[in-house]
């Protein structure tokens, strides 16, 4: 298949924002390349007739014409190297399925938007999740994407992991990640919390989604949270932090917060 190859140069701040939105929106045909002279090059690959996603539509791109998939895929693969996601978690990008059983390593077949270091919001969520999970924890992952957070929870001792995503491809990807890491994840296609059973309760609820999506369901999390449970929210852009804080102040207490660049994550408990 041939792809239309577009390129634009962006700042580090812009690349962080684009990577975060693309990750949450499930648009995977892009990658970043650090250049010596011009900063960060954003490469976007579109199928014939495909339009730019809304969050890139106002940017100026140079059109490099059409290219075969193998040409840019080989270039992208060069960026796939193991890296530390957070303390005691190393990510191993794979080209095909193979078992990764080490509890401190997460194998994953990444999409193009995966990047060489994964997005800051995922790192923040993972670091808080690793600290919160104990053997026997029941964990709910809302907006699971590739299933990386669910796999971390399962490998760190959770007895039950339920992963939700509205996108059927994300559910399939989460099942793939579970197979690679030799864990069981109950992956469900769900519009926010719609597939959670009324009687289900969780010790930890984690969600790495932008504020525009978090605000749609965050107050409903209390119904599924154990009395002494923990909520971890990431994907919060710094300019939106007060918005989410004001929204939850009547329901949850912020126990702690962390930041990485322009992104924040918070750990909550019931009031």
mmCIF file of C-alpha atoms in Angstrom:
data_model
loop_
_atom_site.group_PDB
_atom_site.id
_atom_site.type_symbol
_atom_site.label_atom_id
_atom_site.label_comp_id
_atom_site.label_asym_id
_atom_site.label_seq_id
_atom_site.Cartn_x
_atom_site.Cartn_y
_atom_site.Cartn_z
ATOM 1 C CA UNK A 1 0.000 0.000 0.000
ATOM 2 C CA UNK A 2 1.174 3.523 -0.778
ATOM 3 C CA UNK A 3 1.001 6.326 1.746
ATOM 4 C CA UNK A 4 1.110 10.084 1.376
ATOM 5 C CA UNK A 5 4.101 11.280 3.390
ATOM 6 C CA UNK A 6 3.787 14.683 5.094
ATOM 7 C CA UNK A 7 6.369 16.380 7.312
ATOM 8 C CA UNK A 8 6.341 19.418 9.576
ATOM 9 C CA UNK A 9 8.810 20.766 12.114
ATOM 10 C CA UNK A 10 7.604 21.293 15.672
ATOM 11 C CA UNK A 11 8.931 22.364 19.036
ATOM 12 C CA UNK A 12 9.461 19.923 21.887
ATOM 13 C CA UNK A 13 6.339 21.280 23.627
ATOM 14 C CA UNK A 14 4.277 20.825 20.467
ATOM 15 C CA UNK A 15 5.591 17.297 19.980
ATOM 16 C CA UNK A 16 4.569 16.404 23.542
ATOM 17 C CA UNK A 17 1.049 17.712 22.982
ATOM 18 C CA UNK A 18 0.637 16.033 19.579
ATOM 19 C CA UNK A 19 1.957 12.725 20.895
ATOM 20 C CA UNK A 20 -0.435 12.828 23.836
ATOM 21 C CA UNK A 21 -3.492 13.611 21.717
ATOM 22 C CA UNK A 22 -2.592 11.069 19.021
ATOM 23 C CA UNK A 23 -2.107 8.408 21.692
ATOM 24 C CA UNK A 24 -5.531 9.080 23.185
ATOM 25 C CA UNK A 25 -7.257 9.447 19.815
ATOM 26 C CA UNK A 26 -5.764 6.210 18.480
ATOM 27 C CA UNK A 27 -4.109 7.850 15.456
ATOM 28 C CA UNK A 28 -0.929 5.821 15.034
ATOM 29 C CA UNK A 29 0.507 6.709 11.627
ATOM 30 C CA UNK A 30 2.926 9.342 12.814
ATOM 31 C CA UNK A 31 6.362 9.468 14.349
ATOM 32 C CA UNK A 32 8.918 12.043 15.439
ATOM 33 C CA UNK A 33 12.505 12.368 14.276
ATOM 34 C CA UNK A 34 15.074 14.540 16.014
ATOM 35 C CA UNK A 35 17.203 16.384 13.455
ATOM 36 C CA UNK A 36 20.510 18.150 13.935
ATOM 37 C CA UNK A 37 19.573 21.502 12.415
ATOM 38 C CA UNK A 38 15.802 21.870 12.387
ATOM 39 C CA UNK A 39 14.630 20.437 15.694
ATOM 40 C CA UNK A 40 11.906 17.795 15.711
ATOM 41 C CA UNK A 41 10.390 16.544 12.476
ATOM 42 C CA UNK A 42 6.826 15.263 12.649
ATOM 43 C CA UNK A 43 6.174 12.618 9.990
ATOM 44 C CA UNK A 44 2.573 11.766 9.134
ATOM 45 C CA UNK A 45 1.545 8.928 6.795
ATOM 46 C CA UNK A 46 -1.917 8.980 5.249
ATOM 47 C CA UNK A 47 -3.581 6.328 3.157
ATOM 48 C CA UNK A 48 -4.748 7.464 -0.278
ATOM 49 C CA UNK A 49 -7.819 9.656 0.233
ATOM 50 C CA UNK A 50 -7.348 9.862 4.002
ATOM 51 C CA UNK A 51 -7.600 13.314 5.587
ATOM 52 C CA UNK A 52 -5.465 14.708 8.397
ATOM 53 C CA UNK A 53 -6.974 14.159 11.859
ATOM 54 C CA UNK A 54 -8.593 17.246 13.362
ATOM 55 C CA UNK A 55 -5.726 17.951 15.785
ATOM 56 C CA UNK A 56 -3.257 18.274 12.897
ATOM 57 C CA UNK A 57 -5.538 19.934 10.342
ATOM 58 C CA UNK A 58 -4.403 23.520 11.013
ATOM 59 C CA UNK A 59 -0.668 22.779 10.808
ATOM 60 C CA UNK A 60 1.457 23.473 7.742
ATOM 61 C CA UNK A 61 3.016 20.367 6.190
ATOM 62 C CA UNK A 62 5.402 19.761 3.330
ATOM 63 C CA UNK A 63 4.106 17.042 1.027
ATOM 64 C CA UNK A 64 6.846 14.525 0.199
ATOM 65 C CA UNK A 65 4.612 12.597 -2.170
ATOM 66 C CA UNK A 66 3.683 8.936 -1.953
ATOM 67 C CA UNK A 67 5.853 6.278 -0.429
ATOM 68 C CA UNK A 68 5.668 2.537 0.084
ATOM 69 C CA UNK A 69 4.913 1.302 3.577
ATOM 70 C CA UNK A 70 8.208 -0.559 3.835
ATOM 71 C CA UNK A 71 10.245 2.621 3.282
ATOM 72 C CA UNK A 72 9.041 4.507 6.364
ATOM 73 C CA UNK A 73 8.377 1.369 8.385
ATOM 74 C CA UNK A 74 12.050 0.479 8.282
ATOM 75 C CA UNK A 75 12.988 4.001 9.363
ATOM 76 C CA UNK A 76 10.461 3.893 12.207
ATOM 77 C CA UNK A 77 11.710 0.503 13.406
ATOM 78 C CA UNK A 78 15.132 2.024 14.035
ATOM 79 C CA UNK A 79 13.587 4.015 16.909
ATOM 80 C CA UNK A 80 12.345 0.890 18.682
ATOM 81 C CA UNK A 81 14.759 0.262 21.525
ATOM 82 C CA UNK A 82 14.062 -0.998 25.072
ATOM 83 C CA UNK A 83 13.639 1.764 27.639
ATOM 84 C CA UNK A 84 12.728 2.281 31.281
ATOM 85 C CA UNK A 85 9.126 3.401 31.610
ATOM 86 C CA UNK A 86 9.315 3.879 35.374
ATOM 87 C CA UNK A 87 10.998 2.281 38.355
ATOM 88 C CA UNK A 88 10.975 -1.532 37.987
ATOM 89 C CA UNK A 89 9.301 -1.464 34.562
ATOM 90 C CA UNK A 90 11.260 -1.807 31.312
ATOM 91 C CA UNK A 91 9.400 -1.748 27.995
ATOM 92 C CA UNK A 92 10.527 -4.079 25.206
ATOM 93 C CA UNK A 93 9.173 -2.994 21.794
ATOM 94 C CA UNK A 94 8.645 -6.085 19.616
ATOM 95 C CA UNK A 95 8.092 -6.625 15.917
ATOM 96 C CA UNK A 96 6.017 -9.775 16.442
ATOM 97 C CA UNK A 97 4.452 -11.710 19.286
ATOM 98 C CA UNK A 98 6.829 -13.479 21.661
ATOM 99 C CA UNK A 99 6.475 -14.321 25.327
ATOM 100 C CA UNK A 100 7.874 -11.858 27.876
ATOM 101 C CA UNK A 101 7.419 -13.407 31.331
ATOM 102 C CA UNK A 102 9.800 -11.266 33.408
ATOM 103 C CA UNK A 103 7.572 -9.337 35.874
ATOM 104 C CA UNK A 104 9.744 -6.241 35.472
ATOM 105 C CA UNK A 105 9.516 -6.183 31.667
ATOM 106 C CA UNK A 106 6.550 -5.368 29.442
ATOM 107 C CA UNK A 107 6.612 -6.589 25.873
ATOM 108 C CA UNK A 108 4.494 -4.722 23.357
ATOM 109 C CA UNK A 109 4.140 -4.460 19.599
ATOM 110 C CA UNK A 110 3.914 -0.686 19.275
ATOM 111 C CA UNK A 111 2.020 1.459 16.845
ATOM 112 C CA UNK A 112 3.702 4.305 15.035
ATOM 113 C CA UNK A 113 2.710 6.869 17.673
ATOM 114 C CA UNK A 114 4.399 4.814 20.367
ATOM 115 C CA UNK A 115 7.593 6.844 20.031
ATOM 116 C CA UNK A 116 10.963 5.980 21.495
ATOM 117 C CA UNK A 117 10.094 6.806 25.091
ATOM 118 C CA UNK A 118 6.311 6.609 25.277
ATOM 119 C CA UNK A 119 4.298 9.605 26.247
ATOM 120 C CA UNK A 120 4.875 11.455 29.528
ATOM 121 C CA UNK A 121 1.319 10.861 30.707
ATOM 122 C CA UNK A 122 1.766 7.095 30.380
ATOM 123 C CA UNK A 123 5.008 7.255 32.344
ATOM 124 C CA UNK A 124 3.275 9.203 35.108
ATOM 125 C CA UNK A 125 0.347 6.787 35.257
ATOM 126 C CA UNK A 126 2.695 3.791 35.295
ATOM 127 C CA UNK A 127 4.813 5.185 38.125
ATOM 128 C CA UNK A 128 1.768 5.783 40.349
ATOM 129 C CA UNK A 129 0.242 2.432 39.400
ATOM 130 C CA UNK A 130 3.383 0.463 40.283
ATOM 131 C CA UNK A 131 3.395 2.056 43.739
ATOM 132 C CA UNK A 132 -0.306 1.352 44.316
ATOM 133 C CA UNK A 133 -0.634 -2.264 43.157
ATOM 134 C CA UNK A 134 -0.207 -5.024 45.727
ATOM 135 C CA UNK A 135 -0.775 -8.740 45.359
ATOM 136 C CA UNK A 136 -4.508 -9.332 45.039
ATOM 137 C CA UNK A 137 -5.457 -5.827 43.874
ATOM 138 C CA UNK A 138 -8.509 -5.471 41.656
ATOM 139 C CA UNK A 139 -7.694 -2.947 38.917
ATOM 140 C CA UNK A 140 -9.860 -1.110 36.376
ATOM 141 C CA UNK A 141 -8.117 0.572 33.415
ATOM 142 C CA UNK A 142 -10.410 3.067 31.664
ATOM 143 C CA UNK A 143 -9.264 3.909 28.135
ATOM 144 C CA UNK A 144 -6.737 1.089 27.974
ATOM 145 C CA UNK A 145 -5.287 1.818 24.521
ATOM 146 C CA UNK A 146 -2.495 -0.717 23.988
ATOM 147 C CA UNK A 147 -3.127 -2.332 27.367
ATOM 148 C CA UNK A 148 0.287 -1.397 28.723
ATOM 149 C CA UNK A 149 -1.032 -0.181 32.099
ATOM 150 C CA UNK A 150 -3.239 -3.249 32.451
ATOM 151 C CA UNK A 151 -0.272 -5.516 31.735
ATOM 152 C CA UNK A 152 1.805 -3.695 34.359
ATOM 153 C CA UNK A 153 -0.950 -4.176 36.951
ATOM 154 C CA UNK A 154 -1.250 -7.870 36.155
ATOM 155 C CA UNK A 155 2.496 -8.456 36.291
ATOM 156 C CA UNK A 156 2.800 -6.627 39.598
ATOM 157 C CA UNK A 157 0.340 -8.958 41.303
ATOM 158 C CA UNK A 158 -3.217 -7.773 40.591
ATOM 159 C CA UNK A 159 -5.701 -10.628 40.876
ATOM 160 C CA UNK A 160 -8.223 -9.005 38.531
ATOM 161 C CA UNK A 161 -7.618 -6.527 35.720
ATOM 162 C CA UNK A 162 -10.508 -5.126 33.688
ATOM 163 C CA UNK A 163 -9.568 -2.952 30.704
ATOM 164 C CA UNK A 164 -12.079 -0.728 28.904
ATOM 165 C CA UNK A 165 -11.917 1.081 25.590
ATOM 166 C CA UNK A 166 -14.522 2.324 23.128
ATOM 167 C CA UNK A 167 -12.292 1.306 20.195
ATOM 168 C CA UNK A 168 -12.500 -2.364 19.238
ATOM 169 C CA UNK A 169 -8.949 -2.189 17.873
ATOM 170 C CA UNK A 170 -7.715 -1.128 21.319
ATOM 171 C CA UNK A 171 -9.488 -4.112 22.855
ATOM 172 C CA UNK A 172 -7.780 -6.396 20.324
ATOM 173 C CA UNK A 173 -4.449 -4.714 21.017
ATOM 174 C CA UNK A 174 -4.890 -5.154 24.763
ATOM 175 C CA UNK A 175 -5.569 -8.868 24.254
ATOM 176 C CA UNK A 176 -2.407 -9.078 22.161
ATOM 177 C CA UNK A 177 -0.403 -7.351 24.902
ATOM 178 C CA UNK A 178 -1.845 -9.793 27.440
ATOM 179 C CA UNK A 179 -0.749 -12.785 25.338
ATOM 180 C CA UNK A 180 2.761 -11.394 24.933
ATOM 181 C CA UNK A 181 3.146 -10.837 28.661
ATOM 182 C CA UNK A 182 1.513 -14.126 29.644
ATOM 183 C CA UNK A 183 -1.179 -12.481 31.801
ATOM 184 C CA UNK A 184 -4.974 -12.411 31.764
ATOM 185 C CA UNK A 185 -6.739 -9.103 31.126
ATOM 186 C CA UNK A 186 -10.522 -8.862 30.891
ATOM 187 C CA UNK A 187 -10.638 -6.457 27.935
ATOM 188 C CA UNK A 188 -14.065 -5.035 27.126
ATOM 189 C CA UNK A 189 -15.333 -2.673 24.458
ATOM 190 C CA UNK A 190 -17.046 0.034 26.449
ATOM 191 C CA UNK A 191 -18.182 3.629 26.163
ATOM 192 C CA UNK A 192 -16.439 4.929 29.268
ATOM 193 C CA UNK A 193 -17.858 2.792 32.138
ATOM 194 C CA UNK A 194 -20.855 1.289 30.355
ATOM 195 C CA UNK A 195 -19.632 -2.329 30.468
ATOM 196 C CA UNK A 196 -18.738 -2.338 34.173
ATOM 197 C CA UNK A 197 -21.219 -4.460 36.113
ATOM 198 C CA UNK A 198 -23.116 -2.582 38.875
ATOM 199 C CA UNK A 199 -21.791 -4.945 41.536
ATOM 200 C CA UNK A 200 -18.129 -4.742 40.484
ATOM 201 C CA UNK A 201 -15.725 -2.931 42.795
ATOM 202 C CA UNK A 202 -12.037 -2.116 42.353
ATOM 203 C CA UNK A 203 -9.147 -1.266 44.632
ATOM 204 C CA UNK A 204 -7.463 0.816 41.919
ATOM 205 C CA UNK A 205 -8.983 2.678 38.976
ATOM 206 C CA UNK A 206 -6.498 4.159 36.516
ATOM 207 C CA UNK A 207 -7.212 6.307 33.487
ATOM 208 C CA UNK A 208 -4.756 7.985 31.143
ATOM 209 C CA UNK A 209 -6.995 10.231 29.045
ATOM 210 C CA UNK A 210 -7.141 13.916 28.238
ATOM 211 C CA UNK A 211 -9.301 16.123 30.485
ATOM 212 C CA UNK A 212 -11.968 16.558 27.792
ATOM 213 C CA UNK A 213 -12.645 12.814 28.127
ATOM 214 C CA UNK A 214 -11.945 12.404 31.855
ATOM 215 C CA UNK A 215 -14.633 14.904 32.766
ATOM 216 C CA UNK A 216 -17.253 12.739 31.024
ATOM 217 C CA UNK A 217 -17.016 9.956 33.618
ATOM 218 C CA UNK A 218 -14.678 10.836 36.473
ATOM 219 C CA UNK A 219 -17.435 11.485 39.019
ATOM 220 C CA UNK A 220 -18.997 8.087 38.207
ATOM 221 C CA UNK A 221 -15.817 6.295 39.297
ATOM 222 C CA UNK A 222 -16.870 6.525 42.945
ATOM 223 C CA UNK A 223 -19.628 3.970 42.311
ATOM 224 C CA UNK A 224 -17.081 1.296 41.388
ATOM 225 C CA UNK A 225 -14.319 2.189 43.822
ATOM 226 C CA UNK A 226 -13.732 0.156 46.980
ATOM 227 C CA UNK A 227 -14.174 2.119 50.195
ATOM 228 C CA UNK A 228 -10.412 2.436 50.674
ATOM 229 C CA UNK A 229 -9.586 2.438 46.972
ATOM 230 C CA UNK A 230 -7.349 4.672 44.872
ATOM 231 C CA UNK A 231 -8.010 6.544 41.624
ATOM 232 C CA UNK A 232 -5.097 7.478 39.344
ATOM 233 C CA UNK A 233 -5.761 10.067 36.631
ATOM 234 C CA UNK A 234 -3.161 11.001 34.056
ATOM 235 C CA UNK A 235 -3.225 12.758 30.680
ATOM 236 C CA UNK A 236 -3.889 16.096 32.381
ATOM 237 C CA UNK A 237 -2.285 18.959 30.477
ATOM 238 C CA UNK A 238 -0.980 21.624 32.869
ATOM 239 C CA UNK A 239 -3.414 24.285 31.657
ATOM 240 C CA UNK A 240 -6.344 21.950 32.405
ATOM 241 C CA UNK A 241 -5.273 20.935 35.912
ATOM 242 C CA UNK A 242 -7.534 23.435 37.692
ATOM 243 C CA UNK A 243 -10.520 22.291 35.625
ATOM 244 C CA UNK A 244 -10.214 18.679 36.748
ATOM 245 C CA UNK A 245 -9.452 19.810 40.302
ATOM 246 C CA UNK A 246 -12.622 21.876 40.498
ATOM 247 C CA UNK A 247 -14.662 19.029 39.044
ATOM 248 C CA UNK A 248 -13.604 16.398 41.589
ATOM 249 C CA UNK A 249 -13.300 18.530 44.736
ATOM 250 C CA UNK A 250 -16.692 17.500 46.103
ATOM 251 C CA UNK A 251 -16.073 13.781 45.624
ATOM 252 C CA UNK A 252 -12.356 13.027 45.906
ATOM 253 C CA UNK A 253 -9.300 14.230 47.781
ATOM 254 C CA UNK A 254 -6.023 14.656 45.915
ATOM 255 C CA UNK A 255 -3.468 12.625 47.854
ATOM 256 C CA UNK A 256 -0.538 13.444 45.586
ATOM 257 C CA UNK A 257 0.343 14.751 42.147
ATOM 258 C CA UNK A 258 3.263 14.356 39.766
ATOM 259 C CA UNK A 259 4.329 16.108 36.627
ATOM 260 C CA UNK A 260 6.567 15.499 33.657
ATOM 261 C CA UNK A 261 7.036 18.395 31.286
ATOM 262 C CA UNK A 262 3.610 19.857 30.584
ATOM 263 C CA UNK A 263 1.684 16.841 31.879
ATOM 264 C CA UNK A 264 0.326 15.992 35.308
ATOM 265 C CA UNK A 265 -1.071 12.930 37.064
ATOM 266 C CA UNK A 266 -2.966 12.779 40.346
ATOM 267 C CA UNK A 267 -3.709 10.114 42.941
ATOM 268 C CA UNK A 268 -7.150 10.374 44.552
ATOM 269 C CA UNK A 269 -9.125 8.782 47.353
ATOM 270 C CA UNK A 270 -12.696 9.160 48.528
ATOM 271 C CA UNK A 271 -13.598 12.105 50.740
#
